[in-house]
Amino acid sequence: MRFILAKDATDVSQKAYDFIRKSILQNPSLTLGLATGSTPLELYKLMINDYKRGNISFKNIRTINLDEYVGLPEGHPQSYRYFMDYNLFNHIDIDKNNTKVPNGSAIDLNKECEDYSSFISKNVQDIQILGIGSNGHIAFNEPGTSFNSSTHIVDLKESTIKDNARFFDNETEVPKKAITMGIKDIMGAKMIILLATGSSKAEAIYRAIKGPITEDCPASVLQSHPNTVILGDHTASFWIRVNREPD
Ligand code: F6R
């Protein structure tokens, strides 16, 4: 695991995009694992701007997203499919048939999970982008999730439902379940880039990098991945910079 200290969120995004850009120029049909949430938004803007300036094409890449809510109607503005279309796919030349987001409206959700994991094993992510939760979660793999998990359905924690309520008209509308790539699916990626910005991530970043490898902190599993880069801005890297355990 390699840790790179970045100045701020813009620098985190630029450094992440430098890796992605270089890899796409080398392999224009690579497979990119993508995340939603606020952290990668600036990265997606950089991808769009670079495309609009005519510097790069995403025409032949394939993307696989980490997760999706269960039960939101198709086209719901809070669905992660909508998020990806709105914040990235609609603005670049990607073939949407090559963009995969778990189907949270599938009638047989267990089959959807099996199919998703099997798809990933046949289309291994060349680069997987990750954010991190303040409790160390990656995708919707909350503390306690088995490191051996493949794509599965999760019951969202009360804290996650509360956190996400700000995006819905009221808390009762927030889905109670989600479908998420498992930790094993994530660890299969050839390269993982985790982005962390803001002080709310500082403790999780310390535990992910310096703490014991434990299912209590899902991101700590990345210590055993052969090619992971953690990009942290100044505030998210606070405990790493002062080199002591969070108070
Ligand atoms: C998103 C995802 C989540 C987020 C994490 C951080 O697809 O799987 O694990 O990466 O919750 O979210 P933000 O970036 O909003 O702080």
Coordinates of N, CA and C in Angstrom, one line a residue, residues 25-235:
L25 N -4.5 5.8 -21.7 CA -3.7 6.1 -22.9 C -2.9 4.8 -23.3
Q26 N -2.5 4.0 -22.2 CA -1.8 2.7 -22.5 C -2.7 1.6 -23.0
N27 N -3.9 1.7 -22.4 CA -4.9 0.6 -22.7 C -6.3 1.2 -22.8
P28 N -6.7 1.7 -24.1 CA -7.9 2.4 -24.3 C -9.2 1.6 -23.9
S29 N -9.1 0.3 -23.7 CA -10.3 -0.5 -23.4 C -10.2 -1.1 -22.0
L30 N -9.6 -0.3 -21.1 CA -9.5 -0.8 -19.8 C -10.8 -0.8 -19.0
T31 N -10.8 -1.5 -17.9 CA -12.0 -1.6 -17.0 C -11.7 -0.8 -15.8
L32 N -12.7 0.1 -15.6 CA -12.5 1.1 -14.4 C -13.6 0.8 -13.4
G33 N -13.3 0.6 -12.2 CA -14.3 0.5 -11.1 C -14.6 1.8 -10.6
L34 N -15.8 2.2 -10.5 CA -16.2 3.6 -10.1 C -17.0 3.6 -8.8
A35 N -16.9 4.7 -8.1 CA -17.7 4.9 -6.9 C -18.6 6.1 -7.0
T36 N -19.6 6.2 -6.2 CA -20.4 7.4 -6.1 C -20.0 8.2 -4.8
G37 N -20.9 9.0 -4.3 CA -20.5 9.8 -3.2 C -19.9 11.2 -3.6
S38 N -19.6 12.0 -2.6 CA -19.1 13.3 -2.9 C -17.7 13.3 -3.3
T39 N -16.9 12.4 -2.7 CA -15.4 12.5 -2.9 C -15.0 12.4 -4.4
P40 N -15.5 11.5 -5.2 CA -15.0 11.4 -6.6 C -15.6 12.4 -7.6
L41 N -16.5 13.3 -7.1 CA -17.1 14.3 -8.1 C -16.1 15.1 -8.8
E42 N -15.1 15.6 -8.1 CA -14.1 16.5 -8.8 C -13.3 15.7 -9.8
L43 N -13.0 14.4 -9.5 CA -12.3 13.5 -10.4 C -13.2 13.4 -11.7
Y44 N -14.5 13.2 -11.5 CA -15.3 13.0 -12.7 C -15.3 14.3 -13.6
K45 N -15.3 15.5 -12.9 CA -15.2 16.7 -13.6 C -13.9 16.8 -14.4
L46 N -12.8 16.4 -13.9 CA -11.6 16.4 -14.6 C -11.6 15.5 -15.8
M47 N -12.3 14.3 -15.7 CA -12.4 13.4 -16.8 C -13.3 14.1 -17.9
I48 N -14.4 14.8 -17.5 CA -15.2 15.4 -18.5 C -14.5 16.6 -19.2
N49 N -13.8 17.4 -18.4 CA -13.0 18.5 -19.0 C -12.0 18.0 -20.0
D50 N -11.3 17.0 -19.6 CA -10.2 16.5 -20.5 C -10.8 16.0 -21.8
Y51 N -11.9 15.3 -21.7 CA -12.6 14.8 -22.9 C -13.1 16.0 -23.7
K52 N -13.7 17.0 -23.1 CA -14.2 18.1 -23.9 C -13.1 18.9 -24.6
R53 N -11.9 18.9 -24.0 CA -10.8 19.5 -24.7 C -10.2 18.7 -25.8
G54 N -10.8 17.5 -26.0 CA -10.3 16.6 -27.0 C -9.0 15.9 -26.7
N55 N -8.7 15.8 -25.4 CA -7.4 15.2 -25.1 C -7.5 13.7 -24.9
I56 N -8.7 13.2 -24.7 CA -8.8 11.8 -24.3 C -10.2 11.3 -24.8
S57 N -10.2 10.0 -25.1 CA -11.5 9.3 -25.4 C -11.8 8.2 -24.4
F58 N -13.0 8.1 -24.0 CA -13.4 7.0 -23.1 C -14.3 6.0 -23.8
K59 N -14.3 6.1 -25.1 CA -15.2 5.3 -26.0 C -15.1 3.8 -25.8
N60 N -13.9 3.3 -25.5 CA -13.7 1.9 -25.4 C -13.6 1.4 -24.0
I61 N -13.6 2.2 -23.0 CA -13.5 1.7 -21.6 C -14.8 1.1 -21.2
R62 N -14.6 0.2 -20.1 CA -15.8 -0.4 -19.5 C -15.7 0.1 -18.1
T63 N -16.9 0.3 -17.5 CA -16.9 0.7 -16.0 C -17.8 -0.2 -15.2
I64 N -17.4 -0.4 -14.0 CA -18.2 -1.2 -13.1 C -18.4 -0.5 -11.8
N65 N -19.6 -0.2 -11.4 CA -19.8 0.6 -10.1 C -19.9 -0.3 -8.9
L66 N -19.6 0.3 -7.8 CA -19.5 -0.4 -6.5 C -20.9 -0.9 -6.0
D67 N -21.9 0.0 -6.1 CA -23.1 -0.3 -5.4 C -24.3 0.5 -5.9
E68 N -25.5 0.1 -5.4 CA -26.8 0.7 -5.7 C -27.8 0.4 -4.6
Y69 N -28.7 1.4 -4.5 CA -29.8 1.2 -3.5 C -30.7 0.1 -4.1
V70 N -31.4 -0.6 -3.2 CA -32.4 -1.6 -3.6 C -33.7 -0.9 -3.5
G71 N -34.5 -1.1 -4.6 CA -35.9 -0.7 -4.6 C -36.2 0.7 -5.1
L72 N -35.3 1.5 -5.5 CA -35.6 2.8 -6.1 C -36.1 2.6 -7.5
P73 N -37.2 3.3 -7.9 CA -37.6 3.1 -9.3 C -36.6 3.6 -10.3
E74 N -36.6 3.0 -11.5 CA -35.6 3.4 -12.5 C -35.7 4.9 -12.7
G75 N -34.5 5.5 -12.9 CA -34.5 6.9 -13.1 C -34.7 7.8 -11.9
H76 N -34.8 7.2 -10.7 CA -34.9 8.0 -9.5 C -33.6 8.8 -9.3
P77 N -33.8 10.1 -9.1 CA -32.6 11.0 -9.0 C -31.6 10.6 -7.9
Q78 N -32.0 9.8 -6.9 CA -31.0 9.4 -5.9 C -30.4 8.1 -6.2
S79 N -30.8 7.4 -7.3 CA -30.2 6.1 -7.6 C -28.8 6.4 -8.0
Y80 N -27.9 5.4 -7.8 CA -26.5 5.6 -8.2 C -26.3 5.5 -9.7
R81 N -27.3 4.8 -10.4 CA -27.2 4.8 -11.9 C -27.4 6.3 -12.4
Y82 N -28.4 6.9 -11.8 CA -28.7 8.3 -12.2 C -27.5 9.2 -11.8
F83 N -26.9 9.0 -10.7 CA -25.8 9.8 -10.2 C -24.6 9.7 -11.3
M84 N -24.4 8.4 -11.7 CA -23.3 8.2 -12.7 C -23.6 8.8 -14.0
D85 N -24.8 8.7 -14.5 CA -25.2 9.3 -15.8 C -25.1 10.8 -15.7
Y86 N -25.6 11.3 -14.6 CA -25.7 12.8 -14.5 C -24.3 13.4 -14.3
N87 N -23.5 12.8 -13.5 CA -22.2 13.4 -13.1 C -21.0 13.0 -14.0
L88 N -21.2 11.9 -14.8 CA -20.1 11.5 -15.7 C -20.5 11.0 -17.1
F89 N -21.3 9.9 -17.1 CA -21.5 9.2 -18.4 C -22.2 10.1 -19.5
N90 N -23.1 11.0 -19.0 CA -23.8 11.8 -20.1 C -22.9 12.8 -20.7
H91 N -21.7 13.0 -20.1 CA -20.8 14.1 -20.6 C -19.6 13.6 -21.3
I92 N -19.4 12.3 -21.5 CA -18.2 11.8 -22.1 C -18.7 10.8 -23.2
D93 N -17.7 10.3 -24.0 CA -18.1 9.5 -25.2 C -18.2 8.0 -24.8
I94 N -18.4 7.7 -23.6 CA -18.5 6.3 -23.2 C -19.7 5.6 -23.8
D95 N -19.6 4.3 -24.1 CA -20.8 3.6 -24.6 C -21.5 3.1 -23.3
K96 N -22.7 3.6 -23.1 CA -23.4 3.3 -21.9 C -23.7 1.8 -21.7
N97 N -23.7 1.0 -22.9 CA -23.8 -0.4 -22.7 C -22.6 -1.0 -22.0
N98 N -21.5 -0.3 -21.9 CA -20.4 -0.8 -21.2 C -20.2 -0.2 -19.8
T99 N -21.3 0.3 -19.3 CA -21.3 0.9 -17.9 C -22.2 0.0 -17.1
K100 N -21.6 -0.6 -16.0 CA -22.4 -1.5 -15.2 C -22.6 -0.9 -13.8
V101 N -23.8 -0.9 -13.4 CA -24.2 -0.5 -12.0 C -25.1 -1.6 -11.6
P102 N -25.0 -2.1 -10.3 CA -25.9 -3.2 -9.9 C -27.3 -2.8 -10.1
N103 N -28.2 -3.8 -10.4 CA -29.6 -3.5 -10.6 C -30.3 -3.7 -9.3
G104 N -30.6 -2.6 -8.7 CA -31.3 -2.7 -7.4 C -32.8 -2.9 -7.5
S105 N -33.3 -3.0 -8.7 CA -34.7 -3.3 -9.0 C -34.9 -4.7 -9.5
A106 N -33.8 -5.5 -9.5 CA -33.9 -6.9 -10.1 C -34.9 -7.6 -9.3
I107 N -35.7 -8.5 -10.0 CA -36.7 -9.2 -9.3 C -36.1 -10.3 -8.4
D108 N -35.0 -10.9 -8.9 CA -34.3 -11.9 -8.1 C -32.9 -11.3 -7.7
L109 N -32.9 -10.7 -6.5 CA -31.7 -9.9 -6.1 C -30.5 -10.9 -5.9
N110 N -30.8 -12.1 -5.4 CA -29.7 -13.0 -5.2 C -29.0 -13.4 -6.5
K111 N -29.8 -13.5 -7.5 CA -29.2 -13.9 -8.8 C -28.4 -12.7 -9.3
E112 N -29.0 -11.5 -9.1 CA -28.3 -10.3 -9.5 C -26.9 -10.2 -8.9
C113 N -26.8 -10.5 -7.6 CA -25.6 -10.5 -6.9 C -24.6 -11.5 -7.5
E114 N -25.1 -12.7 -7.7 CA -24.2 -13.8 -8.3 C -23.7 -13.4 -9.6
D115 N -24.6 -12.8 -10.5 CA -24.2 -12.4 -11.8 C -23.2 -11.3 -11.8
Y116 N -23.4 -10.4 -10.8 CA -22.5 -9.2 -10.7 C -21.1 -9.7 -10.4
S117 N -21.0 -10.6 -9.4 CA -19.7 -11.1 -9.0 C -19.0 -11.8 -10.1
S118 N -19.9 -12.6 -10.8 CA -19.3 -13.4 -11.9 C -18.8 -12.5 -13.1
F119 N -19.6 -11.4 -13.3 CA -19.2 -10.5 -14.3 C -17.8 -9.8 -13.9
I120 N -17.7 -9.5 -12.7 CA -16.4 -8.9 -12.2 C -15.3 -9.8 -12.4
S121 N -15.5 -11.1 -12.1 CA -14.4 -12.0 -12.2 C -13.9 -12.2 -13.7
K122 N -14.9 -11.9 -14.6 CA -14.5 -12.0 -16.0 C -14.0 -10.7 -16.6
N123 N -14.3 -9.6 -15.9 CA -13.9 -8.3 -16.3 C -13.2 -7.5 -15.2
V124 N -12.1 -8.1 -14.8 CA -11.4 -7.6 -13.6 C -11.1 -6.1 -13.8
Q125 N -11.3 -5.3 -12.7 CA -11.0 -3.9 -12.8 C -9.5 -3.7 -12.9
D126 N -9.1 -2.9 -13.9 CA -7.7 -2.5 -14.0 C -7.4 -1.5 -13.0
I127 N -8.3 -0.6 -12.7 CA -8.2 0.3 -11.6 C -9.6 0.4 -10.9
Q128 N -9.6 0.3 -9.6 CA -10.8 0.5 -8.9 C -10.7 1.8 -8.0
I129 N -11.6 2.7 -8.2 CA -11.7 3.9 -7.4 C -12.5 3.6 -6.2
L130 N -12.1 4.1 -5.1 CA -12.8 3.9 -3.8 C -12.9 5.2 -3.0
G131 N -14.0 5.4 -2.3 CA -14.0 6.4 -1.3 C -14.0 5.7 0.0
I132 N -14.1 6.3 1.1 CA -14.1 5.6 2.4 C -15.1 6.3 3.4
G133 N -15.8 5.5 4.1 CA -16.7 6.0 5.1 C -16.0 6.4 6.4
S134 N -16.5 7.2 7.2 CA -15.8 7.7 8.4 C -15.7 6.5 9.4
N135 N -16.4 5.4 9.2 CA -16.2 4.2 10.0 C -15.3 3.2 9.3
G136 N -14.7 3.6 8.2 CA -13.8 2.7 7.5 C -14.5 1.8 6.4
H137 N -15.8 2.1 6.2 CA -16.4 1.2 5.2 C -15.9 1.5 3.8
I138 N -15.9 0.5 2.9 CA -15.6 0.7 1.5 C -16.8 0.1 0.7
A139 N -17.3 0.7 -0.3 CA -18.6 0.4 -0.9 C -19.6 0.4 0.2
F140 N -20.5 -0.5 0.2 CA -21.5 -0.6 1.4 C -21.0 -1.7 2.3
N141 N -19.8 -2.0 2.3 CA -19.2 -3.0 3.2 C -18.9 -2.4 4.6
E142 N -19.9 -2.5 5.5 CA -19.7 -1.9 6.8 C -18.8 -2.7 7.7
P143 N -18.3 -2.1 8.8 CA -17.5 -2.9 9.8 C -18.2 -4.2 10.1
G144 N -17.4 -5.3 10.1 CA -17.9 -6.6 10.4 C -18.1 -7.5 9.1
T145 N -18.1 -6.8 7.9 CA -18.3 -7.6 6.7 C -17.1 -8.5 6.5
S146 N -17.4 -9.7 6.0 CA -16.3 -10.7 5.8 C -15.4 -10.2 4.6
F147 N -14.1 -10.4 4.8 CA -13.1 -10.1 3.8 C -13.4 -11.0 2.6
N148 N -14.1 -12.1 2.8 CA -14.3 -13.1 1.7 C -15.6 -12.8 1.0
S149 N -16.2 -11.7 1.2 CA -17.6 -11.4 0.7 C -17.5 -11.1 -0.8
S150 N -18.5 -11.7 -1.6 CA -18.7 -11.3 -2.9 C -19.9 -10.3 -3.0
T151 N -20.4 -10.0 -4.1 CA -21.5 -9.0 -4.2 C -22.7 -9.5 -3.4
H152 N -23.3 -8.7 -2.5 CA -24.3 -9.1 -1.6 C -25.3 -8.0 -1.3
I153 N -26.4 -8.3 -0.7 CA -27.4 -7.3 -0.2 C -27.0 -6.9 1.2
V154 N -27.1 -5.7 1.5 CA -26.9 -5.2 2.9 C -28.1 -4.5 3.4
D155 N -28.3 -4.7 4.7 CA -29.3 -3.8 5.4 C -28.5 -2.6 5.8
L156 N -29.0 -1.4 5.4 CA -28.2 -0.2 5.7 C -28.3 0.1 7.2
K157 N -27.2 0.6 7.8 CA -27.2 0.9 9.2 C -28.0 2.2 9.4
E158 N -28.6 2.3 10.6 CA -29.4 3.5 10.9 C -28.6 4.8 10.7
S159 N -27.3 4.7 11.0 CA -26.4 5.9 10.8 C -26.3 6.3 9.3
T160 N -26.2 5.3 8.5 CA -26.1 5.5 7.0 C -27.4 6.1 6.5
I161 N -28.5 5.5 7.0 CA -29.8 6.0 6.5 C -29.9 7.5 6.9
K162 N -29.5 7.8 8.2 CA -29.6 9.2 8.6 C -28.7 10.1 7.8
D163 N -27.5 9.6 7.5 CA -26.5 10.4 6.7 C -27.1 10.7 5.4
N164 N -27.7 9.7 4.8 CA -28.2 9.9 3.4 C -29.5 10.6 3.3
A165 N -30.2 10.8 4.4 CA -31.5 11.4 4.4 C -31.5 12.8 3.8
R166 N -30.3 13.4 3.9 CA -30.3 14.8 3.3 C -30.5 14.8 1.8
F167 N -30.4 13.7 1.2 CA -30.6 13.7 -0.3 C -32.0 13.4 -0.7
F168 N -32.8 13.0 0.3 CA -34.2 12.6 0.1 C -35.2 13.7 0.7
D169 N -36.5 13.6 0.3 CA -37.4 14.6 0.9 C -37.6 14.3 2.4
N170 N -37.6 13.1 2.8 CA -37.6 12.8 4.2 C -37.0 11.4 4.4
E171 N -36.7 11.1 5.7 CA -35.9 9.9 6.1 C -36.6 8.6 5.7
T172 N -37.9 8.7 5.7 CA -38.7 7.4 5.4 C -38.5 7.0 3.9
E173 N -38.1 7.9 3.1 CA -37.9 7.6 1.7 C -36.5 6.9 1.4
V174 N -35.6 7.0 2.4 CA -34.3 6.4 2.1 C -34.4 4.9 2.1
P175 N -33.9 4.3 1.0 CA -34.0 2.8 1.0 C -33.3 2.2 2.2
K176 N -33.8 1.0 2.6 CA -33.2 0.4 3.8 C -32.2 -0.7 3.4
K177 N -32.1 -1.0 2.1 CA -31.2 -2.0 1.7 C -30.4 -1.5 0.5
A178 N -29.2 -2.1 0.3 CA -28.4 -1.8 -0.9 C -27.8 -3.1 -1.4
I179 N -27.3 -3.0 -2.7 CA -26.6 -4.1 -3.2 C -25.1 -3.6 -3.4
T180 N -24.2 -4.4 -2.9 CA -22.8 -3.9 -2.9 C -21.8 -4.9 -3.4
M181 N -20.8 -4.4 -4.1 CA -19.7 -5.3 -4.5 C -19.1 -5.8 -3.1
G182 N -18.7 -7.0 -3.1 CA -18.1 -7.5 -1.8 C -16.6 -7.1 -1.7
I183 N -16.0 -7.4 -0.6 CA -14.6 -7.0 -0.4 C -13.7 -7.9 -1.3
K184 N -14.1 -9.2 -1.5 CA -13.3 -10.0 -2.4 C -13.3 -9.5 -3.8
D185 N -14.5 -9.0 -4.3 CA -14.6 -8.4 -5.6 C -13.7 -7.2 -5.8
I186 N -13.6 -6.4 -4.7 CA -12.8 -5.2 -4.8 C -11.3 -5.5 -4.8
M187 N -11.0 -6.5 -3.9 CA -9.6 -6.9 -3.8 C -9.0 -7.6 -5.0
G188 N -9.9 -8.0 -5.9 CA -9.5 -8.6 -7.2 C -9.0 -7.6 -8.2
A189 N -9.2 -6.3 -7.9 CA -8.8 -5.3 -8.9 C -7.2 -5.3 -9.0
K190 N -6.8 -4.9 -10.2 CA -5.3 -4.9 -10.4 C -4.7 -3.7 -9.6
M191 N -5.4 -2.6 -9.6 CA -4.9 -1.5 -8.9 C -6.1 -0.8 -8.2
I192 N -5.9 -0.4 -7.0 CA -7.0 0.3 -6.2 C -6.5 1.7 -5.8
I193 N -7.3 2.7 -6.1 CA -7.0 4.1 -5.7 C -8.1 4.5 -4.8
L194 N -7.8 4.8 -3.5 CA -8.8 5.2 -2.5 C -8.5 6.7 -2.3
L195 N -9.6 7.5 -2.5 CA -9.6 8.9 -2.3 C -10.2 9.3 -1.0
A196 N -9.5 10.2 -0.2 CA -10.1 10.6 1.1 C -9.8 12.1 1.2
T197 N -10.9 12.8 1.5 CA -10.8 14.3 1.7 C -11.6 14.7 2.9
G198 N -11.1 15.6 3.7 CA -11.8 16.2 4.8 C -11.5 15.5 6.1
S199 N -11.7 16.3 7.2 CA -11.3 15.8 8.5 C -12.1 14.6 9.0
S200 N -13.3 14.5 8.5 CA -14.2 13.4 9.0 C -13.6 12.0 8.6
K201 N -12.7 12.0 7.6 CA -12.1 10.8 7.2 C -10.7 10.4 7.9
A202 N -10.3 11.4 8.7 CA -8.9 11.3 9.2 C -8.7 10.0 10.1
E203 N -9.7 9.7 10.9 CA -9.5 8.5 11.8 C -9.5 7.2 11.0
A204 N -10.5 7.2 10.0 CA -10.6 6.0 9.2 C -9.3 5.8 8.3
I205 N -8.7 6.9 7.9 CA -7.5 6.8 7.1 C -6.4 6.2 7.9
Y206 N -6.3 6.7 9.1 CA -5.2 6.2 10.0 C -5.4 4.7 10.2
R207 N -6.6 4.3 10.6 CA -6.9 2.9 10.9 C -6.7 2.0 9.6
A208 N -7.0 2.6 8.4 CA -6.9 1.8 7.2 C -5.4 1.6 6.9
I209 N -4.6 2.5 7.2 CA -3.1 2.5 6.8 C -2.3 1.9 8.0
K210 N -2.5 2.3 9.2 CA -1.6 1.9 10.3 C -2.2 1.0 11.3
G211 N -3.5 0.8 11.2 CA -4.2 -0.1 12.2 C -4.0 -1.5 11.8
P212 N -4.5 -2.4 12.7 CA -4.4 -3.8 12.4 C -5.4 -4.2 11.2
I213 N -5.1 -5.2 10.5 CA -5.9 -5.6 9.4 C -7.1 -6.4 10.0
T214 N -8.2 -5.7 10.1 CA -9.4 -6.3 10.8 C -10.7 -6.0 10.1
E215 N -11.6 -6.9 10.2 CA -12.9 -6.7 9.6 C -13.7 -5.5 10.3
D216 N -13.2 -5.1 11.5 CA -13.8 -4.0 12.1 C -13.5 -2.7 11.4
C217 N -12.5 -2.7 10.5 CA -12.2 -1.5 9.7 C -12.0 -2.1 8.2
P218 N -13.1 -2.2 7.5 CA -13.0 -2.8 6.2 C -11.9 -2.3 5.3
A219 N -11.6 -1.0 5.3 CA -10.5 -0.5 4.5 C -9.1 -1.0 4.8
S220 N -9.0 -1.5 6.1 CA -7.6 -2.0 6.5 C -7.2 -3.2 5.6
V221 N -8.2 -3.9 5.0 CA -7.9 -5.0 4.1 C -6.9 -4.6 3.0
L222 N -7.0 -3.3 2.6 CA -6.2 -2.8 1.5 C -4.7 -2.9 1.8
Q223 N -4.3 -3.0 3.0 CA -2.9 -3.2 3.4 C -2.4 -4.5 2.7
S224 N -3.3 -5.5 2.5 CA -2.8 -6.7 1.9 C -3.0 -6.8 0.4
H225 N -3.4 -5.7 -0.2 CA -3.5 -5.6 -1.7 C -2.1 -5.2 -2.3
P226 N -1.7 -5.9 -3.4 CA -0.4 -5.7 -3.9 C -0.2 -4.3 -4.6
N227 N -1.3 -3.6 -4.9 CA -1.1 -2.4 -5.7 C -2.2 -1.3 -5.3
T228 N -2.1 -0.9 -4.1 CA -3.1 0.1 -3.7 C -2.4 1.5 -3.4
V229 N -3.1 2.5 -3.8 CA -2.6 3.9 -3.6 C -3.7 4.6 -2.8
I230 N -3.3 5.1 -1.6 CA -4.3 6.0 -0.9 C -3.9 7.4 -1.0
L231 N -4.8 8.2 -1.5 CA -4.6 9.6 -1.7 C -5.4 10.4 -0.7
G232 N -4.7 11.1 0.2 CA -5.4 11.8 1.2 C -5.0 13.3 1.2
D233 N -6.0 14.1 1.4 CA -5.7 15.5 1.4 C -5.2 15.9 2.8
H234 N -4.8 17.1 3.0 CA -4.1 17.5 4.3 C -4.9 17.1 5.5
T235 N -6.2 17.4 5.5 CA -7.1 17.2 6.7 C -7.4 15.7 6.9

